[in-house]
Coordinates of C-alpha atoms (C1' of nucleotides) in Angstrom, one line a residue:
Chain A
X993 CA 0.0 0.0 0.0
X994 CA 1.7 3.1 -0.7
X995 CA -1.1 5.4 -2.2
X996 CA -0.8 8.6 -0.8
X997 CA -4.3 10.6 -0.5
X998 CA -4.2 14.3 -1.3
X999 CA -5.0 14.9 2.6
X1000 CA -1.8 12.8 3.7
X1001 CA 0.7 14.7 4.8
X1002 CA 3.1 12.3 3.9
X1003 CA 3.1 12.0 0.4
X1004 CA 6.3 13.8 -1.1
X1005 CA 5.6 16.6 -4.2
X1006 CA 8.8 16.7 -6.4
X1007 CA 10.9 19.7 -5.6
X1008 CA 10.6 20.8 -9.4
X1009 CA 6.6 20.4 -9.4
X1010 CA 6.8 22.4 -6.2
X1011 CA 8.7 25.3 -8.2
X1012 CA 6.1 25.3 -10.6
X1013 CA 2.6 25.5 -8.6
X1014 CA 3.0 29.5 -8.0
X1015 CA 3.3 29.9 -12.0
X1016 CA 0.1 27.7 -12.0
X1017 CA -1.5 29.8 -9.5
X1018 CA -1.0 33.1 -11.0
X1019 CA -1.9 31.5 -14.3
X1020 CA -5.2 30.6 -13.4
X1021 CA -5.4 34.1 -11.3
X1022 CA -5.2 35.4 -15.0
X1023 CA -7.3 33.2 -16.5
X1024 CA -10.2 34.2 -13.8
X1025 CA -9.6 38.1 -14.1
X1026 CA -10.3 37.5 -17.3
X1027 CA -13.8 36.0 -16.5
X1028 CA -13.0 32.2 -17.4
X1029 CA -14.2 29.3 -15.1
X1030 CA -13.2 26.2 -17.0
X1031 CA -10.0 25.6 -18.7
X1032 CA -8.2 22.5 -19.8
X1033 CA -4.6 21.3 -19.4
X1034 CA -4.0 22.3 -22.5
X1035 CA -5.6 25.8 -22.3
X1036 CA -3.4 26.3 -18.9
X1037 CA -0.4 24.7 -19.9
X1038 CA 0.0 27.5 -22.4
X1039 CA -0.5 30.4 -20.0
X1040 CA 1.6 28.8 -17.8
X1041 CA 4.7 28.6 -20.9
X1042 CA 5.0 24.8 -20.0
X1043 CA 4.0 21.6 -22.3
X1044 CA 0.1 20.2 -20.9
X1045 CA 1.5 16.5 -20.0
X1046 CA 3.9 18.4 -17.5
X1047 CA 0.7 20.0 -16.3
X1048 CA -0.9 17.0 -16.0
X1049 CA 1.7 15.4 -14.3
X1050 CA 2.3 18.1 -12.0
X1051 CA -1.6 18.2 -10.9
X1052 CA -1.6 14.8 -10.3
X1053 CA 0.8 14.7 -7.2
X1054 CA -1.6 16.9 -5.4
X1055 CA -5.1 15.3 -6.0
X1056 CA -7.3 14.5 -8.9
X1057 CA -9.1 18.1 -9.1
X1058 CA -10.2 17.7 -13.1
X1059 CA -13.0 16.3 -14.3
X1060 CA -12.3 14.0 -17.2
X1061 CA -13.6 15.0 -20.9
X1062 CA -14.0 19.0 -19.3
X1063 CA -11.1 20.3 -17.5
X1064 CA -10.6 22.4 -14.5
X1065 CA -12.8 24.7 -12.5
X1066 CA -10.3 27.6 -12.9
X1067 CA -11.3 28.9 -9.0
X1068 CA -11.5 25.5 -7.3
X1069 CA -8.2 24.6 -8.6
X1070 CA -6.7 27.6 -7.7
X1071 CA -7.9 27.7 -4.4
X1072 CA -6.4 23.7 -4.2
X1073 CA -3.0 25.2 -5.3
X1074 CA -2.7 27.9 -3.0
X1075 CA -3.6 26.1 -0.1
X1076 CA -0.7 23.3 -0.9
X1077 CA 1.7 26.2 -1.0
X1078 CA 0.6 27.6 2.0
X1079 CA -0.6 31.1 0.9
X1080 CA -4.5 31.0 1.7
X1081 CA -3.4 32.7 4.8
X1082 CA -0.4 35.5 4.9
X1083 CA 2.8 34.8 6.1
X1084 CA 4.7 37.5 8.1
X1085 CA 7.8 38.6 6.1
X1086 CA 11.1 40.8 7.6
X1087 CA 13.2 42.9 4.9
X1088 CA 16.9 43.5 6.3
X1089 CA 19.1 45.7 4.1
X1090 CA 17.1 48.7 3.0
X1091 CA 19.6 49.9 0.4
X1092 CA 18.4 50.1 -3.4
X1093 CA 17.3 46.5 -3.9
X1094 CA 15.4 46.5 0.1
X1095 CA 13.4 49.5 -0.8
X1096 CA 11.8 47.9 -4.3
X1097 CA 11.1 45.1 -2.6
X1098 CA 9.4 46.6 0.5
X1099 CA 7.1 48.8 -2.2
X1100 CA 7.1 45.5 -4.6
X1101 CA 3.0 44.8 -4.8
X1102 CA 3.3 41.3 -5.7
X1103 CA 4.0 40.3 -2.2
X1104 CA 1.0 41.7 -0.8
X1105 CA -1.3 40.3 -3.6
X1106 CA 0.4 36.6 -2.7
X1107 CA 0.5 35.4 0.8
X1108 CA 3.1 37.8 2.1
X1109 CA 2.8 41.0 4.5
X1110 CA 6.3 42.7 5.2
X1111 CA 6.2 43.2 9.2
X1112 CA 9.2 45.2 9.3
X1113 CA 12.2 46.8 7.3
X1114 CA 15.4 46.8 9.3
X1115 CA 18.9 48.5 8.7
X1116 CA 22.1 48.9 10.7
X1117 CA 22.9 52.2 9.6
X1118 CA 21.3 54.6 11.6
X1119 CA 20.7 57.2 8.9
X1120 CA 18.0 55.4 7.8
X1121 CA 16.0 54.6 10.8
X1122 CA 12.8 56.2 11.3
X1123 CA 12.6 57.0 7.5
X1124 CA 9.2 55.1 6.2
X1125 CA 9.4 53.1 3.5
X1126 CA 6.0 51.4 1.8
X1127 CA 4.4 53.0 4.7
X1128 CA 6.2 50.8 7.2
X1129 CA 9.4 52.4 9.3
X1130 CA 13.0 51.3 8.7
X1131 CA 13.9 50.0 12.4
X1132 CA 17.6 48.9 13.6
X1133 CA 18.8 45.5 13.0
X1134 CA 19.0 45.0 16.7
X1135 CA 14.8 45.1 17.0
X1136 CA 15.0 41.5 14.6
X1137 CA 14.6 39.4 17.6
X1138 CA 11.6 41.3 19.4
X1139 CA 9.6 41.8 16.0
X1140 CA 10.3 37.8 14.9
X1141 CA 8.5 36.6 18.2
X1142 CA 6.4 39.2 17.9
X1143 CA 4.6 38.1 14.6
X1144 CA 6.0 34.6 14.8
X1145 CA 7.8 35.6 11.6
X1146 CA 9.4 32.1 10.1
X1147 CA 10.4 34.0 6.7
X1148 CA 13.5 36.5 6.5
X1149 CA 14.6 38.4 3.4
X1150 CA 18.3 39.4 2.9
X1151 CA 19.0 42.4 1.1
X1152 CA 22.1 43.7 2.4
X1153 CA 25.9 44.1 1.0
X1154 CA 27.7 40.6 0.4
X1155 CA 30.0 41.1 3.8
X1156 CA 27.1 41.3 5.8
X1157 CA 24.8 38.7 4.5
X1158 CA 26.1 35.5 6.4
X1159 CA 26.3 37.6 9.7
X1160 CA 22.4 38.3 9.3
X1161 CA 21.7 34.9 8.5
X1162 CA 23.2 33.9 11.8
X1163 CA 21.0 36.1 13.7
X1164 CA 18.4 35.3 11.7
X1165 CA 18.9 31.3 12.7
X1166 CA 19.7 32.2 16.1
X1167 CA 16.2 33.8 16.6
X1168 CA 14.6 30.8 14.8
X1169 CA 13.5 31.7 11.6
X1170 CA 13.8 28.8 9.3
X1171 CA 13.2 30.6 5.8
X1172 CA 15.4 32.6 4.0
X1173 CA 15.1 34.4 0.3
X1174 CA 19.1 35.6 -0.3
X1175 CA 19.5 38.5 -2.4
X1176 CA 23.3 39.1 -1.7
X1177 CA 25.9 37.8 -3.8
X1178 CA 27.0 35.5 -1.4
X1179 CA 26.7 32.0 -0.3
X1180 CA 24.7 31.4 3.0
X1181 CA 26.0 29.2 5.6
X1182 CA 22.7 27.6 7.6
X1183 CA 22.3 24.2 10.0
X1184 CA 20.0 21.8 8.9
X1185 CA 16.9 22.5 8.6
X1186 CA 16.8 25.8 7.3
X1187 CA 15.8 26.6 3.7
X1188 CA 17.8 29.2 1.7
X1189 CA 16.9 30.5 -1.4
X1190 CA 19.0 32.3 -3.6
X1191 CA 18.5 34.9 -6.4
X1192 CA 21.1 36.3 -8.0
X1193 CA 20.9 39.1 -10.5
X1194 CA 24.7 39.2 -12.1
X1195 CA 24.5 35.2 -12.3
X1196 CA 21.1 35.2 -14.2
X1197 CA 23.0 37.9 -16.7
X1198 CA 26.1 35.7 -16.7
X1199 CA 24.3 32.7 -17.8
X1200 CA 22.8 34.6 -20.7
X1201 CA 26.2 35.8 -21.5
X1202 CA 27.0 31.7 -22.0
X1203 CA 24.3 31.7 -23.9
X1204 CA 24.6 34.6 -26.2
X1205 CA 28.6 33.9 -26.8
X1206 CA 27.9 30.7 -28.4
X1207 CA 25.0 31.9 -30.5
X1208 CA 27.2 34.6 -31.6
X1209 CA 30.4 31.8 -32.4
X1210 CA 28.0 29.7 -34.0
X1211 CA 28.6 30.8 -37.7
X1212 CA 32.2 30.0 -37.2
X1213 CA 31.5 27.0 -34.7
X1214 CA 29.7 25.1 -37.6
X1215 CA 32.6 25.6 -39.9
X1216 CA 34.9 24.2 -37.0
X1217 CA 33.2 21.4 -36.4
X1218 CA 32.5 20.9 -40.4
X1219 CA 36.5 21.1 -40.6
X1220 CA 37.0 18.6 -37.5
X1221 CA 34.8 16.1 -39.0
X1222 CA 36.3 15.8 -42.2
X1223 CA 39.8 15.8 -40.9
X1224 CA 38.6 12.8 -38.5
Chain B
X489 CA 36.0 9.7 -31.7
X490 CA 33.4 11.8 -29.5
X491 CA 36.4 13.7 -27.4
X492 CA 35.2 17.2 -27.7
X493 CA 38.8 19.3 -26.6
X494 CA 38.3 22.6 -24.4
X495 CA 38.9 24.3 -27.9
X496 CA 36.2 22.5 -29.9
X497 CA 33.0 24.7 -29.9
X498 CA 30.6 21.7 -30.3
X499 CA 31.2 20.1 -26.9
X500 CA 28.7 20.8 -24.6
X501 CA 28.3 22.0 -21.1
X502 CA 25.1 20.7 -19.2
X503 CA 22.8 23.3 -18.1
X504 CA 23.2 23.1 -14.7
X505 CA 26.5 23.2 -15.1
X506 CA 26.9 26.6 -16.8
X507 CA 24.4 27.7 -14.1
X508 CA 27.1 27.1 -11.6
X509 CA 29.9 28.6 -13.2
X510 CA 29.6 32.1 -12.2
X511 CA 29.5 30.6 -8.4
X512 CA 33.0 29.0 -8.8
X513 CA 33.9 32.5 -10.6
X514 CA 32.6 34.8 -7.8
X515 CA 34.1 32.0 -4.9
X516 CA 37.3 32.4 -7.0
X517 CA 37.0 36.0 -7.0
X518 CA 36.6 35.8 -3.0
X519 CA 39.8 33.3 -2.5
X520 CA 42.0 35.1 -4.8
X521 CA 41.2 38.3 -2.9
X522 CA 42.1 37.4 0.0
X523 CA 45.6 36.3 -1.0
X524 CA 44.9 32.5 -1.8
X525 CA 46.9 31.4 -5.1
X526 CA 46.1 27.6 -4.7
X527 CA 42.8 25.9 -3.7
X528 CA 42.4 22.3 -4.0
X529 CA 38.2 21.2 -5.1
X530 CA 37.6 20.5 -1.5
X531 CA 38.6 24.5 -0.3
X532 CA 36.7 25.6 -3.2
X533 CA 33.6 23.6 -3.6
X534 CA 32.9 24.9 0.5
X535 CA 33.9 28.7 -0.5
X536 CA 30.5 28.0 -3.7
X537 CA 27.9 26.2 -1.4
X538 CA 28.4 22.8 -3.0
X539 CA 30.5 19.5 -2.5
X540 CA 33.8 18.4 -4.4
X541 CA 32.7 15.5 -6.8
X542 CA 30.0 17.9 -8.0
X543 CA 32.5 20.7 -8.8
X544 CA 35.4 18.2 -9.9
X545 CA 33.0 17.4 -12.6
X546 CA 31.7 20.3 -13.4
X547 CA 35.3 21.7 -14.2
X548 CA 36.2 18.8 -16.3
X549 CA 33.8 19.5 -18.8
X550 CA 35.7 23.1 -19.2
X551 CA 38.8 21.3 -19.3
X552 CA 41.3 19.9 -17.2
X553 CA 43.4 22.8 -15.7
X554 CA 43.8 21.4 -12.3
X555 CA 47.1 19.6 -11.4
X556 CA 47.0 16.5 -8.9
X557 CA 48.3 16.6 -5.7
X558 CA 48.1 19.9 -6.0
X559 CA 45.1 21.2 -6.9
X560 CA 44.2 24.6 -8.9
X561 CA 45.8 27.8 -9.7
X562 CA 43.4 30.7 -8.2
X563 CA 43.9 33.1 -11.0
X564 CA 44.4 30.6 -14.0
X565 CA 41.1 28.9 -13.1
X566 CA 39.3 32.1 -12.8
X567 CA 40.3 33.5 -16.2
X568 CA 39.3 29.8 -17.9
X569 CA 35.9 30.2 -16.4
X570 CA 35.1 34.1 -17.2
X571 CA 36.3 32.9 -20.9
X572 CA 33.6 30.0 -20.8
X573 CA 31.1 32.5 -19.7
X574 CA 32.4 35.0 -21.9
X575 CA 32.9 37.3 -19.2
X576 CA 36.2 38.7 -20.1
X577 CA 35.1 41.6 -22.4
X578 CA 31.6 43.8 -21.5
X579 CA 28.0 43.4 -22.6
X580 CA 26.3 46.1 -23.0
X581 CA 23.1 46.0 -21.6
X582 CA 19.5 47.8 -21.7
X583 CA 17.3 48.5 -18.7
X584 CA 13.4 48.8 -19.5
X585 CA 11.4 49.8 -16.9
X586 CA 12.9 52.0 -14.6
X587 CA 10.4 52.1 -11.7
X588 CA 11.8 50.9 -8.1
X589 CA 13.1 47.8 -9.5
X590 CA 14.5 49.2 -12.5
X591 CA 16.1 51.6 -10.2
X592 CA 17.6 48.9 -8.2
X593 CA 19.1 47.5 -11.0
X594 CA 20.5 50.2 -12.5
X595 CA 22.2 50.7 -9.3
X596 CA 23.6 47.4 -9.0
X597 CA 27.4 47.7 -8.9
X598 CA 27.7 43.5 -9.4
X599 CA 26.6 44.1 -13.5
X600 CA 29.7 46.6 -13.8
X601 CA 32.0 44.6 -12.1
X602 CA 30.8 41.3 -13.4
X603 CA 31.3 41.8 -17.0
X604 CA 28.0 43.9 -18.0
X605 CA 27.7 47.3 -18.6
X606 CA 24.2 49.9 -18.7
X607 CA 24.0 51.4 -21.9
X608 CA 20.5 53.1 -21.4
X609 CA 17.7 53.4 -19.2
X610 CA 14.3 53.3 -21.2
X611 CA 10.4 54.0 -19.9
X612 CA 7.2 54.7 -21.7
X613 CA 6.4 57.0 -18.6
X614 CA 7.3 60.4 -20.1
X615 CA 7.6 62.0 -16.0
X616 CA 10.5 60.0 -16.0
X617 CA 12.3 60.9 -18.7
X618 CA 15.8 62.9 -18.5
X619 CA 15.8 62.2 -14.7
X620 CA 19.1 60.5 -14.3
X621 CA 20.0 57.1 -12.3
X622 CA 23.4 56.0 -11.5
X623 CA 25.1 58.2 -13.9
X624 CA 22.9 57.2 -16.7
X625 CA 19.9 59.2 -18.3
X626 CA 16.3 57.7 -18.5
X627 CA 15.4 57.6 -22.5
X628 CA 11.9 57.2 -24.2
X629 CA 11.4 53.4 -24.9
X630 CA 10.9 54.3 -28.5
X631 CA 14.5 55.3 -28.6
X632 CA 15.3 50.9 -28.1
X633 CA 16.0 50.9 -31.6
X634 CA 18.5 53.1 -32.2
X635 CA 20.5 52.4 -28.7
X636 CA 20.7 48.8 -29.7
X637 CA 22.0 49.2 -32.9
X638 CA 24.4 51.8 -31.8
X639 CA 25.9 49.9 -29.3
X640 CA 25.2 46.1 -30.2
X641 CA 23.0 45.4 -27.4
X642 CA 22.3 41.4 -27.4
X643 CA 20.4 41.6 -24.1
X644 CA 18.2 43.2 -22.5
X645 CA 16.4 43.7 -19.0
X646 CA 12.6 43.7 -18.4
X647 CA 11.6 45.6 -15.3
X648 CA 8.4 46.5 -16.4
X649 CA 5.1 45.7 -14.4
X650 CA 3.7 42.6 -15.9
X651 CA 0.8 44.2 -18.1
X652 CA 3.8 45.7 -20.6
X653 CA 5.9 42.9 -20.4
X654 CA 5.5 41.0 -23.5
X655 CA 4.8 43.9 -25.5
X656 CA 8.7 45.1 -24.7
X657 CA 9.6 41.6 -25.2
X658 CA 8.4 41.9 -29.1
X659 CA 9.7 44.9 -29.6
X660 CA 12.9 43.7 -28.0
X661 CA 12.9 40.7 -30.5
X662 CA 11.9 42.4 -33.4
X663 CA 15.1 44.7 -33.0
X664 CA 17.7 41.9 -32.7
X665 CA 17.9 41.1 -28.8
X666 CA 18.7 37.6 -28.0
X667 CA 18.5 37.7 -24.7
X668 CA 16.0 38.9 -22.4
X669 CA 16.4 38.6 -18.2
X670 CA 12.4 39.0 -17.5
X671 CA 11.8 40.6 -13.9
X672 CA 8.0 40.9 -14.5
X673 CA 5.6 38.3 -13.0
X674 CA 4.5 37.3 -16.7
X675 CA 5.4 34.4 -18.9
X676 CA 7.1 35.8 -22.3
X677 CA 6.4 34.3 -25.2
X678 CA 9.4 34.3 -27.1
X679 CA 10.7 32.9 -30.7
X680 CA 13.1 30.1 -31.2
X681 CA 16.5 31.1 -30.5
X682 CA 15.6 33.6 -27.7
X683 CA 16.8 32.9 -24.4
X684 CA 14.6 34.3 -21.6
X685 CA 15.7 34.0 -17.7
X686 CA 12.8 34.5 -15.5
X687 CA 13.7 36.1 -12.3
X688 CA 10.4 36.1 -9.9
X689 CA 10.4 37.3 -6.6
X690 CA 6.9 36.3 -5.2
X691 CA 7.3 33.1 -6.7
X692 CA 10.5 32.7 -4.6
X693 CA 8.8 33.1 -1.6
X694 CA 5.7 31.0 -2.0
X695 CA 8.2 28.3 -2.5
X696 CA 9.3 28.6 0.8
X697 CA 6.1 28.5 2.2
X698 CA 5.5 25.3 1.0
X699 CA 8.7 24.1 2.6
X700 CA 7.8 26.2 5.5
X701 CA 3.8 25.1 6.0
X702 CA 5.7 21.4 5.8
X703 CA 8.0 21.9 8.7
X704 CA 5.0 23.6 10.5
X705 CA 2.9 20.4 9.8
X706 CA 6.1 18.3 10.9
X707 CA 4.9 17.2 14.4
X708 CA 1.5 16.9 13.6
X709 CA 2.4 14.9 10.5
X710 CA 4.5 12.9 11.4
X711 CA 1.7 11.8 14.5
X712 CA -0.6 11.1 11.2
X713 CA 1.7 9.0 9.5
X714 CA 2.8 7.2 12.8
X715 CA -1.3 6.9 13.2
X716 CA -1.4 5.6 9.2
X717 CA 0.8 3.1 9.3
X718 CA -0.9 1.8 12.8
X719 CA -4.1 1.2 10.5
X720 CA -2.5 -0.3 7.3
Chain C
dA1147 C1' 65.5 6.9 -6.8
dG1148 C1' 61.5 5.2 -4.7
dG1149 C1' 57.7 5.0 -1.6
dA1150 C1' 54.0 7.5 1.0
dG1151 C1' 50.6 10.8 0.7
dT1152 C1' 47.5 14.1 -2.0
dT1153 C1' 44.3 15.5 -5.2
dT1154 C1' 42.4 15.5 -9.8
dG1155 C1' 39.6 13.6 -13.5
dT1156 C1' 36.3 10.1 -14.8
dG1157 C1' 33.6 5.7 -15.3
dA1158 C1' 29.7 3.6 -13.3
dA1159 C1' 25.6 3.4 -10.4
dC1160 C1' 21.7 5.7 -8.9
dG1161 C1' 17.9 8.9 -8.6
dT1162 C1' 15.0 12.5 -10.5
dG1163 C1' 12.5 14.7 -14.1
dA1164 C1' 10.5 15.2 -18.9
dG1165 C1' 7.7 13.6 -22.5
dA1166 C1' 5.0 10.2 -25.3
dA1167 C1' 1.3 7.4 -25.3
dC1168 C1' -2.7 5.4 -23.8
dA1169 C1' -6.5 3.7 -20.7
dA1170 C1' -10.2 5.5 -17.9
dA1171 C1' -14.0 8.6 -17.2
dA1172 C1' -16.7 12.1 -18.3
dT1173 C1' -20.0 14.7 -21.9
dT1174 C1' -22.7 15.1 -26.1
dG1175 C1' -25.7 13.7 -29.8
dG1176 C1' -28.7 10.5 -31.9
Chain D
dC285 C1' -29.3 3.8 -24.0
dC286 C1' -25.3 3.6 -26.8
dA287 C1' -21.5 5.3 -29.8
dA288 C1' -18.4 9.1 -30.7
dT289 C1' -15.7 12.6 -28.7
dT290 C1' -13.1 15.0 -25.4
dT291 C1' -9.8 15.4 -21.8
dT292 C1' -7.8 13.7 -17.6
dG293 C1' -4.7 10.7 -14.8
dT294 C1' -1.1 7.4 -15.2
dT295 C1' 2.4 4.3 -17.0
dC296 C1' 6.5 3.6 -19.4
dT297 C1' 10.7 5.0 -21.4
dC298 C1' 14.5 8.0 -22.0
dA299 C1' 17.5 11.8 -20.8
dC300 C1' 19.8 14.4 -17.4
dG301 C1' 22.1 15.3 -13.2
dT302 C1' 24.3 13.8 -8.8
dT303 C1' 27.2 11.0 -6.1
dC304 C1' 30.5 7.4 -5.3
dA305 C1' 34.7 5.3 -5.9
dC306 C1' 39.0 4.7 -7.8
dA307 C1' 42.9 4.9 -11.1
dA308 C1' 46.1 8.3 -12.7
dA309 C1' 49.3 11.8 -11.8
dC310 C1' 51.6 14.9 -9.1
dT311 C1' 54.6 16.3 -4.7
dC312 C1' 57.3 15.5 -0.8
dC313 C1' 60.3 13.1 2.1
dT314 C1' 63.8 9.9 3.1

DNA sequence: AGGAGTTTGTGAACGTGAGAACAAAATTGG
DNA sequence: CCAATTTTGTTCTCACGTTCACAAACTCCT
């Protein structure tokens, strides 16, 4: 017996399907603002940008929502998604680092609209506490630990310089958050348990750098690889 | 004879591989700055977040430039891998968009000193127009055309809200970008031979709430599955 | 010179993910 | 009520990525 219902709390969801679920959710958050109750696979697979067999696939690890030979009830399904994320209710987010990159994110609208309430901006430097930012106040760094138990924040965003980052993350462990979205150039060291995510805006770039240097060498890459194979 | 030489153009790197490229370059970057001329795969794979088999191997598809017993030269290894990338001369690089994300981004000293350079800074929004960020003067979008040809732009940077996105995205493909680093929350649809990089913030975080409703269900769920197994 | 000790590069085993293909289950029309 | 049609859910196969384990190759010491 190793059926796992959709209500047992057991059953494992790939890691990849699990990236994939919030482009689902705001597909079908489209697909409803748009007036649309019903879609198919197909229908969603394309707003998503993936292939509908993937789709499929994917849906099928958290239940059997569709209804064979009509699809999906585009508000059902989403409410089924976003309750396996987590986000029917909010989660309670801190920002630390309120340079540049900290202050778009504490005015970025998208967390709001998506589970997510920033419950406090903090900073070391004291020229920018007090100073309100997305209508909440930049606070020192040193208030993290009252404002986590506080709102039994588990989720911590890292926006500050590279030097600082790990040094954050330590407090941030120490205090017992177990969630962290890195947006330093630097790699986090955490124990066990704790989740790191990383995004990286000069890797991303870099990456399409790869990308773009061997489209450009292609022209002459062919030739190469013309030459090599009649020489071999 | 399928040896592909670290000269041949036709070898290829696996995708997750080139994503991890720029992590050995900046962990390089990190060593060689702080005086370290030798690192064996052990020292470096901790300095990137990842463990020495998986790094040994990665390297080996760039070539084999470290030396047994000894391990690799700090500064050799990093100029191999900013070749690969194709690091070692700039990209120029346009900036669409330029509300607090797009200023963030143009602020970003990592693109300069990574390899990218900010050639312009374009917005439909005609209040922003002239304003200047980071040295560089906002420009109407219309003017894409000309900047790209002018200075060879093969990539460019959506920071637009998710309503204009595509629509840049066209126009951005209908000039002759290649690349495209998409910071909106919208899936681009983009021809054959386009590279887009999706870079999502929200969608970031709702990932960790999934891992993060998990651990939060941990003792509970664990009792269920003790309880499950009791009944099977 | 030769043996002991290090560390790389790689072949082989294993696990995860993607996609094709199809059976199962629903609707629709006669 | 039954056949035709649609669309889901799942199985099977293949490709990709990770990790282990070890031979090859280098240094260092005696």
């Amino acid at each position: 017996m190793t059926t796992r219902s959709s209500t047992d709390p057991t059953r494992v969801i790939p890691e990849a399907t699990v990236a994939r679920l919030p482009v689902y959710l705001r597909a079908l958050t489209a697909l409803a603002d748009s007036g649309i109750r019903t879609c198919s696979s197909e229908d969603l697979a394309t707003a998503a940008g993936v292939n509908s067999a993937k789709l499929r696939k994917d849906l099928s690890y958290l239940g059997s929502y569709g209804t064979r030979g009509v699809g999906y009830d585009v508000d059902y399904l989403r409410y089924q998604i976003a309750r396996e994320i987590g986000v029917t209710q909010d989660w309670p987010v801190v920002i630390v680092g309120i340079g540049n990159l900290g202050h778009a994110l504490a005015n970025y609208s998208g967390f709001r609209s998506r589970g997510f309430r920033v419950v406090a901006l903090l900073d070391a430097d004291p020229g920018l506490i007090g100073q309100t930012v997305a209508g909440v106040a930049v606070r020192p760094f040193d208030e993290l630990e009252a404002i986590v138990q506080e709102h039994d924040v588990a989720i911590g965003v890292i926006a500050t310089p590279a030097l600082a980052a790990q040094g954050v993350a330590d407090r941030m462990v120490a205090i017992g958050i177990t969630s962290i979205l890195n947006f330093a150039p630097a790699v986090l060291a955490v124990p066990e348990g704790v989740d790191v995510r990383k995004v990286d805006l000069s890797i991303e770039l870099q990456i399409l750098a790869y990308h773009e240097q061997r489209k450009a060498n292609g022209a002459g890459a062919a030739a190469a690889a013309a030459a090599d194979g009649g020489a071999a």
